[in-house]
CSV table of C-alpha atoms in Angstrom, one decimal:
chain,number,residue,atom,x,y,z
A,29,MET,CA,77.9,-25.2,1.7
A,30,THR,CA,78.5,-29.2,3.6
A,31,ILE,CA,74.9,-31.3,4.6
A,32,SER,CA,76.3,-30.2,8.0
A,33,GLU,CA,76.9,-26.8,7.7
A,34,TYR,CA,73.8,-26.1,6.3
A,35,TYR,CA,71.6,-28.3,8.8
A,36,GLU,CA,73.3,-25.8,11.0
A,37,LEU,CA,71.7,-22.7,9.8
A,38,VAL,CA,68.5,-23.6,8.9
A,39,LYS,CA,67.6,-26.1,11.7
A,40,ASP,CA,65.2,-23.7,13.9
A,41,CYS,CA,63.8,-21.7,10.9
A,42,LEU,CA,62.8,-25.8,10.2
A,43,ASN,CA,60.0,-25.8,12.9
A,44,ASP,CA,59.4,-21.9,12.5
A,45,ASN,CA,59.1,-21.5,8.4
A,46,GLU,CA,54.7,-19.9,8.5
A,47,TYR,CA,54.9,-19.1,4.9
A,48,GLN,CA,55.5,-23.1,3.7
A,49,ARG,CA,53.8,-26.3,4.5
A,50,LYS,CA,54.4,-29.3,7.5
A,51,ARG,CA,56.7,-32.7,6.2
A,52,VAL,CA,55.3,-34.1,3.6
A,53,ARG,CA,54.3,-37.8,4.3
A,54,ASN,CA,52.0,-39.3,1.4
A,55,SER,CA,55.8,-39.6,-0.6
A,56,SER,CA,57.6,-42.2,1.4
A,57,SER,CA,59.4,-43.5,-1.5
A,58,ILE,CA,60.1,-40.5,-3.1
A,59,TYR,CA,61.9,-38.8,-0.2
A,60,ASN,CA,64.0,-42.5,0.6
A,61,LEU,CA,65.2,-41.7,-3.2
A,62,LEU,CA,66.5,-38.4,-2.6
A,63,LYS,CA,67.7,-39.7,0.8
A,64,GLN,CA,69.1,-41.9,-0.5
A,65,ASP,CA,71.5,-39.8,-3.7
A,66,ILE,CA,72.5,-37.0,-1.3
A,67,ILE,CA,74.1,-39.6,0.9
A,68,LYS,CA,76.3,-40.8,-1.7
A,69,GLY,CA,77.1,-37.1,-3.0
A,70,CYS,CA,74.7,-36.6,-6.3
A,71,VAL,CA,74.2,-33.4,-6.8
A,72,MET,CA,70.5,-32.0,-6.8
A,73,PRO,CA,68.5,-28.5,-7.2
A,74,PRO,CA,69.8,-25.1,-5.2
A,75,ILE,CA,68.3,-24.6,-2.4
A,76,VAL,CA,66.8,-20.7,-1.7
A,77,LEU,CA,67.0,-19.4,1.0
A,78,ALA,CA,65.4,-16.0,2.4
A,79,LEU,CA,67.3,-13.2,4.9
A,80,CYS,CA,64.0,-10.4,5.3
A,81,LYS,CA,68.0,-7.9,6.0
A,82,PRO,CA,70.8,-7.1,5.0
A,83,LEU,CA,74.0,-9.4,6.0
A,84,SER,CA,76.7,-8.1,7.9
A,85,CYS,CA,80.3,-6.7,5.8
A,86,GLU,CA,81.6,-9.7,7.5
A,87,LYS,CA,84.9,-11.0,5.5
A,88,ASP,CA,83.4,-14.6,6.5
A,89,ILE,CA,80.3,-15.4,4.6
A,90,MET,CA,79.4,-18.1,6.7
A,91,LYS,CA,79.5,-16.0,9.8
A,92,ALA,CA,77.0,-13.3,8.6
A,93,MET,CA,75.4,-16.2,7.6
A,94,HIS,CA,74.9,-17.7,10.9
A,95,ASN,CA,74.4,-13.8,13.0
A,96,ALA,CA,71.2,-14.1,11.0
A,97,ARG,CA,70.3,-16.7,11.1
A,98,GLY,CA,66.9,-15.6,12.9
A,99,ASN,CA,65.8,-14.2,9.7
A,100,LEU,CA,65.9,-16.7,7.8
A,101,LYS,CA,63.6,-18.5,5.4
A,102,ILE,CA,63.2,-21.5,3.0
A,103,LEU,CA,61.9,-20.7,-0.2
A,104,ASP,CA,62.9,-24.1,-2.4
A,105,GLY,CA,63.5,-26.7,-0.8
A,106,LEU,CA,62.4,-27.5,3.0
A,107,GLN,CA,61.0,-31.6,1.6
A,108,ARG,CA,65.1,-31.4,0.7
A,109,SER,CA,65.4,-30.1,4.7
A,110,TYR,CA,64.0,-32.5,6.1
A,111,THR,CA,65.8,-35.1,4.7
A,112,ILE,CA,68.5,-33.1,5.6
A,113,LYS,CA,67.4,-33.4,9.1
A,114,GLU,CA,67.3,-37.2,8.8
A,115,ILE,CA,70.4,-37.9,7.5
A,116,VAL,CA,72.1,-35.2,10.4
A,117,ASN,CA,70.3,-37.4,13.7
A,118,GLU,CA,71.2,-40.1,11.6
A,119,TYR,CA,75.1,-40.0,11.2
A,120,ARG,CA,75.9,-36.9,13.1
A,121,ASP,CA,77.2,-40.5,15.4
A,122,SER,CA,78.9,-42.2,12.4
A,123,LEU,CA,82.9,-42.8,12.0
A,124,PHE,CA,83.5,-42.2,8.1
A,125,GLY,CA,85.9,-39.6,7.8
A,126,ASP,CA,86.3,-37.5,5.1
A,127,SER,CA,84.0,-39.9,3.3
A,128,HIS,CA,81.6,-38.6,6.0
A,129,PRO,CA,77.7,-38.3,4.3
A,130,LEU,CA,77.3,-34.8,6.0
A,131,ASN,CA,80.8,-33.7,5.0
A,132,ASN,CA,78.7,-34.1,1.2
A,133,LYS,CA,78.8,-30.3,-0.4
A,134,ILE,CA,75.2,-29.2,-1.9
A,135,ARG,CA,74.3,-26.1,-3.8
A,136,VAL,CA,72.4,-22.9,-1.9
A,137,GLU,CA,71.0,-19.8,-3.7
A,138,VAL,CA,70.3,-16.9,-0.7
A,139,TYR,CA,68.2,-13.8,-1.7
A,140,VAL,CA,69.0,-10.7,0.8
A,141,GLY,CA,67.6,-7.4,1.8
A,142,ILE,CA,64.0,-8.6,-0.2
A,143,ASN,CA,60.6,-7.6,1.5
A,144,LYS,CA,57.6,-9.9,2.2
A,145,LEU,CA,56.6,-9.5,-0.8
A,146,GLY,CA,59.4,-10.7,-2.4
A,147,ILE,CA,59.7,-13.6,-0.5
A,148,LEU,CA,56.4,-14.4,-1.2
A,149,TYR,CA,56.5,-13.8,-5.0
A,150,ARG,CA,60.1,-16.3,-5.2
A,151,MET,CA,58.3,-19.2,-3.7
A,152,LEU,CA,55.2,-19.1,-4.8
A,153,THR,CA,56.5,-19.0,-8.5
A,154,LEU,CA,60.3,-21.0,-6.9
A,155,ASN,CA,56.8,-23.6,-6.2
A,156,ALA,CA,56.9,-26.1,-9.5
A,157,GLY,CA,58.0,-28.8,-8.0
A,158,GLN,CA,57.2,-31.5,-7.7
A,159,THR,CA,55.0,-31.6,-4.7
A,160,GLN,CA,53.2,-28.3,-5.7
A,161,MET,CA,51.6,-25.7,-3.5
A,162,THR,CA,47.9,-25.3,-3.8
A,163,THR,CA,46.0,-21.8,-5.3
A,164,ARG,CA,44.6,-22.0,-2.0
A,165,HIS,CA,47.4,-21.7,-0.9
A,166,GLN,CA,49.2,-19.4,-2.4
A,167,ILE,CA,46.2,-16.8,-1.5
A,168,GLU,CA,47.4,-17.8,2.7
A,169,ILE,CA,50.9,-16.7,2.0
A,170,ILE,CA,49.6,-13.5,1.3
A,171,TYR,CA,47.3,-12.8,3.1
A,172,SER,CA,49.7,-14.4,6.5
A,173,GLU,CA,49.7,-10.8,8.0
A,174,TYR,CA,45.9,-10.4,9.1
A,175,ARG,CA,46.0,-14.2,10.3
A,176,ASN,CA,49.1,-13.2,12.5
A,177,GLN,CA,47.7,-9.8,13.3
A,178,CYS,CA,43.7,-11.1,13.7
A,179,ASN,CA,42.1,-10.1,17.5
A,180,VAL,CA,38.6,-10.8,17.4
A,181,PRO,CA,37.6,-12.9,21.0
A,182,GLY,CA,36.2,-16.2,20.3
A,183,VAL,CA,38.2,-16.2,17.0
A,184,THR,CA,41.0,-19.4,16.1
A,185,LEU,CA,42.0,-19.0,12.2
A,186,LEU,CA,43.2,-21.9,11.2
A,187,ALA,CA,46.3,-22.1,8.1
A,188,GLU,CA,47.0,-25.3,5.7
A,189,ALA,CA,50.0,-25.9,7.3
A,190,ASP,CA,48.8,-26.9,10.6
A,191,GLY,CA,46.6,-29.6,9.3
A,192,ARG,CA,43.4,-29.5,10.7
A,193,THR,CA,40.1,-29.5,9.9
A,194,PRO,CA,37.4,-27.4,12.8
A,195,HIS,CA,34.8,-28.4,14.8
A,196,GLU,CA,34.3,-26.1,18.0
A,197,ILE,CA,32.7,-22.9,17.5
A,198,GLY,CA,35.0,-20.1,16.7
A,199,GLU,CA,36.3,-22.5,15.0
A,200,TYR,CA,37.4,-21.4,10.7
A,201,LYS,CA,39.7,-22.7,7.8
A,202,PHE,CA,42.5,-19.4,7.3
A,203,ARG,CA,41.8,-20.0,3.7
A,204,ASP,CA,37.6,-20.4,3.8
A,205,VAL,CA,37.0,-16.6,5.6
A,206,ILE,CA,40.4,-15.1,3.3
A,207,GLU,CA,38.0,-16.3,0.4
A,208,GLY,CA,34.9,-14.9,2.0
A,209,PHE,CA,36.3,-11.1,2.4
A,210,THR,CA,37.9,-11.1,-1.4
A,211,SER,CA,34.2,-11.7,-2.1
A,212,PHE,CA,33.6,-9.1,0.0
A,213,LEU,CA,36.2,-6.8,-0.5
A,214,GLN,CA,35.4,-7.7,-5.2
A,215,LYS,CA,31.5,-8.5,-4.9
A,216,ASP,CA,31.6,-11.6,-6.1
A,217,TYR,CA,30.9,-14.8,-4.0
A,218,LEU,CA,33.1,-17.2,-7.3
A,219,THR,CA,36.7,-16.5,-5.3
A,220,LEU,CA,39.8,-16.5,-6.0
A,221,ASP,CA,40.5,-19.6,-5.4
A,222,LYS,CA,39.0,-19.6,-9.6
A,223,LYS,CA,42.4,-17.9,-10.7
A,224,ASP,CA,45.7,-19.2,-11.0
A,225,ILE,CA,47.6,-16.6,-8.9
A,226,LEU,CA,50.9,-17.4,-10.8
A,227,GLU,CA,50.3,-17.5,-14.5
A,228,ASN,CA,49.4,-12.9,-13.9
A,229,VAL,CA,51.9,-11.4,-11.9
A,230,ARG,CA,49.1,-8.5,-11.8
A,231,ASP,CA,47.0,-10.4,-9.0
A,232,LEU,CA,49.6,-10.7,-6.9
A,233,GLU,CA,50.2,-7.3,-7.5
A,234,ARG,CA,46.9,-6.6,-6.5
A,235,ILE,CA,45.8,-8.7,-4.1
A,236,SER,CA,48.4,-7.0,-1.7
A,237,ARG,CA,47.5,-3.6,-2.9
A,238,ILE,CA,44.0,-4.8,-1.0
A,239,ALA,CA,44.9,-6.5,1.3
A,240,THR,CA,46.6,-3.7,3.3
A,241,SER,CA,43.2,-3.2,6.8
A,242,GLY,CA,43.1,-5.3,9.2
A,243,THR,CA,41.2,-3.7,10.8
A,244,LEU,CA,38.1,-4.6,7.8
A,245,PHE,CA,39.8,-7.8,8.3
A,246,ASP,CA,38.4,-7.8,11.9
A,247,ASP,CA,35.8,-6.2,10.8
A,248,PHE,CA,34.7,-9.0,8.4
A,249,ILE,CA,35.4,-12.2,10.0
A,250,SER,CA,34.3,-10.4,13.4
A,251,THR,CA,30.6,-9.6,12.4
A,252,TYR,CA,30.3,-13.6,11.1
A,253,HIS,CA,31.1,-14.9,14.8
A,254,HIS,CA,28.4,-12.9,15.9
A,255,LEU,CA,25.9,-14.3,13.5
A,256,VAL,CA,27.1,-18.0,13.5
A,257,CYS,CA,27.9,-17.6,17.9
A,258,LYS,CA,23.3,-16.2,17.5
A,259,PHE,CA,22.0,-18.9,15.5
A,260,ASN,CA,24.0,-21.7,17.4
A,261,GLN,CA,23.1,-20.0,20.7
A,262,GLN,CA,19.4,-21.5,19.3
A,263,PHE,CA,20.1,-24.3,18.0
A,264,ASP,CA,23.3,-25.9,18.9
A,265,ARG,CA,22.3,-29.6,17.9
A,266,VAL,CA,25.1,-32.0,17.1
A,267,TYR,CA,22.7,-34.7,14.3
A,268,ASP,CA,24.2,-38.5,13.2
A,269,SER,CA,25.5,-37.8,9.8
A,270,LYS,CA,23.3,-41.4,9.1
A,271,TYR,CA,20.7,-39.5,11.2
A,272,LEU,CA,19.7,-37.1,9.6
A,273,GLU,CA,20.6,-38.7,6.2
A,274,ASP,CA,17.2,-40.7,6.5
A,275,ILE,CA,15.4,-38.4,8.1
A,276,ALA,CA,15.6,-35.7,5.8
A,277,ASN,CA,15.2,-37.9,2.3
A,278,LEU,CA,19.0,-37.3,1.5
A,279,SER,CA,20.7,-39.7,-1.7
A,280,GLY,CA,23.6,-39.5,0.1
A,281,SER,CA,26.2,-37.2,3.3
A,282,PRO,CA,25.1,-34.4,5.1
A,283,PHE,CA,26.6,-31.3,3.9
A,284,ALA,CA,26.5,-30.5,7.5
A,285,THR,CA,25.2,-32.7,10.4
A,286,SER,CA,25.3,-28.8,13.3
A,287,ILE,CA,25.3,-25.1,12.8
A,288,VAL,CA,29.0,-24.7,13.3
A,289,SER,CA,29.4,-27.1,9.9
A,290,LEU,CA,27.4,-25.7,7.2
A,291,PHE,CA,28.7,-22.5,8.3
A,292,ASN,CA,32.2,-22.9,8.4
A,293,LYS,CA,32.7,-23.9,4.4
A,294,SER,CA,33.9,-21.5,1.7
A,295,GLN,CA,30.7,-21.9,0.9
A,296,ALA,CA,28.7,-20.0,3.1
A,297,LEU,CA,32.0,-17.0,4.3
A,298,THR,CA,31.9,-16.4,0.3
A,299,GLY,CA,27.8,-16.2,0.4
A,300,TYR,CA,27.9,-13.7,3.4
A,301,GLY,CA,31.0,-11.7,2.3
A,302,CYS,CA,29.3,-11.2,-1.7
A,303,ALA,CA,25.7,-10.3,0.3
A,304,LEU,CA,27.6,-7.2,2.7
A,305,ALA,CA,29.2,-6.0,-0.1
A,306,GLU,CA,25.4,-6.1,-1.9
A,307,ILE,CA,23.8,-4.4,0.9
A,308,MET,CA,26.6,-1.3,1.7
A,309,ASP,CA,25.9,-0.5,-2.3
A,310,ASN,CA,22.4,-0.7,-1.4
A,311,GLN,CA,23.0,1.6,1.3
A,312,ILE,CA,20.9,-0.6,3.5
A,313,ILE,CA,23.8,-0.4,6.1
A,314,ASN,CA,27.3,2.3,6.1
A,315,ASP,CA,29.4,0.7,8.0
A,316,ILE,CA,30.6,-3.5,8.4
A,317,LYS,CA,29.6,-3.1,12.5
A,318,ASN,CA,25.4,-1.9,11.3
A,319,ILE,CA,25.7,-4.9,10.4
A,320,TYR,CA,26.1,-6.7,13.8
A,321,GLU,CA,22.2,-4.7,15.1
A,322,TYR,CA,20.4,-6.9,12.3
A,323,ILE,CA,22.4,-10.1,13.5
A,324,ASP,CA,20.0,-9.2,17.0
A,325,LYS,CA,17.0,-9.5,15.8
A,326,ILE,CA,17.2,-11.9,13.8
A,327,SER,CA,14.0,-14.5,14.2
A,328,LEU,CA,14.7,-18.4,14.0
A,329,ASN,CA,11.7,-19.4,15.0
A,330,ASN,CA,11.2,-23.9,13.6
A,331,PHE,CA,14.8,-23.9,13.8
A,332,ASP,CA,15.4,-27.5,13.7
A,333,SER,CA,13.1,-28.5,10.6
A,334,VAL,CA,14.4,-25.4,9.0
A,335,PHE,CA,17.5,-27.0,9.6
A,336,VAL,CA,16.6,-29.9,8.1
A,337,ASN,CA,14.7,-28.2,4.9
A,338,MET,CA,18.1,-26.4,4.1
A,339,MET,CA,20.4,-29.9,4.0
A,340,ASN,CA,17.2,-31.4,1.5
A,341,ASP,CA,17.6,-28.2,-0.4
A,342,MET,CA,21.8,-28.5,-0.3
A,343,ASP,CA,21.1,-32.7,-1.3
A,344,TYR,CA,19.6,-30.9,-4.1
A,345,LEU,CA,22.2,-29.0,-5.5
A,346,ARG,CA,24.3,-32.1,-5.3
A,347,ARG,CA,22.1,-33.7,-7.3
A,348,ASN,CA,21.4,-31.0,-10.2
A,349,ALA,CA,23.9,-28.1,-10.5
A,350,LYS,CA,26.8,-28.1,-12.7
A,351,LYS,CA,29.4,-26.7,-11.2
A,352,ILE,CA,27.8,-27.8,-6.8
A,353,GLY,CA,30.1,-25.1,-5.8
A,354,ASN,CA,28.9,-22.6,-7.9
A,355,ASP,CA,25.9,-23.0,-6.7
A,356,GLN,CA,26.3,-23.6,-3.1
A,357,ARG,CA,28.1,-20.1,-2.6
A,358,LYS,CA,25.5,-18.4,-5.3
A,359,TYR,CA,22.9,-19.8,-2.6
A,360,PHE,CA,23.9,-18.8,0.1
A,361,TYR,CA,24.2,-15.3,-1.2
A,362,PHE,CA,20.9,-15.2,-1.7
A,363,PHE,CA,19.3,-16.3,1.9
A,364,PHE,CA,22.5,-13.3,3.7
A,365,LEU,CA,20.5,-10.9,1.5
A,366,SER,CA,17.5,-12.9,1.7
A,367,LEU,CA,18.0,-12.2,5.3
A,368,PHE,CA,19.3,-9.1,5.3
A,369,SER,CA,17.9,-6.8,2.7
A,370,LYS,CA,14.6,-4.8,4.0
A,371,ASP,CA,12.7,-5.3,0.5
A,372,LYS,CA,12.7,-8.2,0.6
A,373,TYR,CA,10.0,-10.5,2.2
A,374,SER,CA,12.3,-12.7,3.9
A,375,PHE,CA,13.4,-9.7,6.2
A,376,LEU,CA,15.5,-10.7,9.5
A,377,ASN,CA,13.7,-14.2,9.0
A,378,PHE,CA,15.8,-17.2,9.1
A,379,GLU,CA,12.7,-19.2,7.6
A,380,LEU,CA,11.7,-17.7,5.3
A,381,ALA,CA,15.7,-16.3,3.7
A,382,ALA,CA,16.1,-20.4,3.2
A,383,LYS,CA,13.3,-20.5,1.6
A,384,GLN,CA,14.0,-18.1,-1.1
A,385,ALA,CA,17.7,-18.5,-1.6
A,386,PHE,CA,16.3,-21.5,-2.7
A,387,GLU,CA,13.3,-20.6,-5.2
A,388,GLU,CA,16.4,-18.1,-6.6
A,389,THR,CA,19.6,-20.7,-7.1
A,390,LYS,CA,17.5,-23.7,-7.7
């Protein structure tokens, strides 16, 4: 089809392509070359689309595609499609006759009538080009329905495609929450981020099978958010980074400057998920919702000095750990396990749980 026909077909889904990233900005020279090649009519790899529903039995295939364009997804070629959009906007009103750049032909492949898992799998396998999709983004895509259906009051889940960093209470990166949730499901604080999903299709199928309970996901993030709110109500101070670095005698920038920035990280979420799974296995609680009762009873004395000591602990791990991220996850795992285990002297005591976590991790 021509460039003009293609753009008319996909222009609406360019801004409604939930699984893909935003326009890549750090490779402008590459895409400028691509733009010139398309204008000249050079051959480029096919753009791959998916149509979620069966195509109607019309003789005019382009008409049928246009009628179904509300169900189109771009599997491979989103960045090329953004470049084509630029070309259309630039040359739409130009006079070229038959040699008009918008009449140049491009090849488009369409998968028709495939389900969501098929779309996701093909997107992951096709995405091996110049701008590779991160494994975290792949995991985020697989669980995308959870973000769409999350109904936890006060919680905002930010996808990688949003390009935003959480700063406010209740804001979490969706991929970090997913890492925490999978740590809960697998009772392992070393997350799926450590694997390459594309190496083993069974990983994708297994993840899809366990990702069936939206209610369990909501309960997980709701209990965690309740915990963070409890801590933040007691200590809503935000430190100046340099001031905290000086008073805690840190070797570099602090791990966090507030309760929000301390507990909205992947390390804390994965530690919580793994500890919560073990607490349930040990019959300390029988249902994830039972943790609310314990959260409300947590002792939060000397919070200011405890927070500074925690930053010292994290600084020590940064200087001495072989794998910093793994040890930080281990720290939070022991922190939450110490906090919620009845047989621990640190049971429901924030200060003692932090000390115990450091002793177990260092």
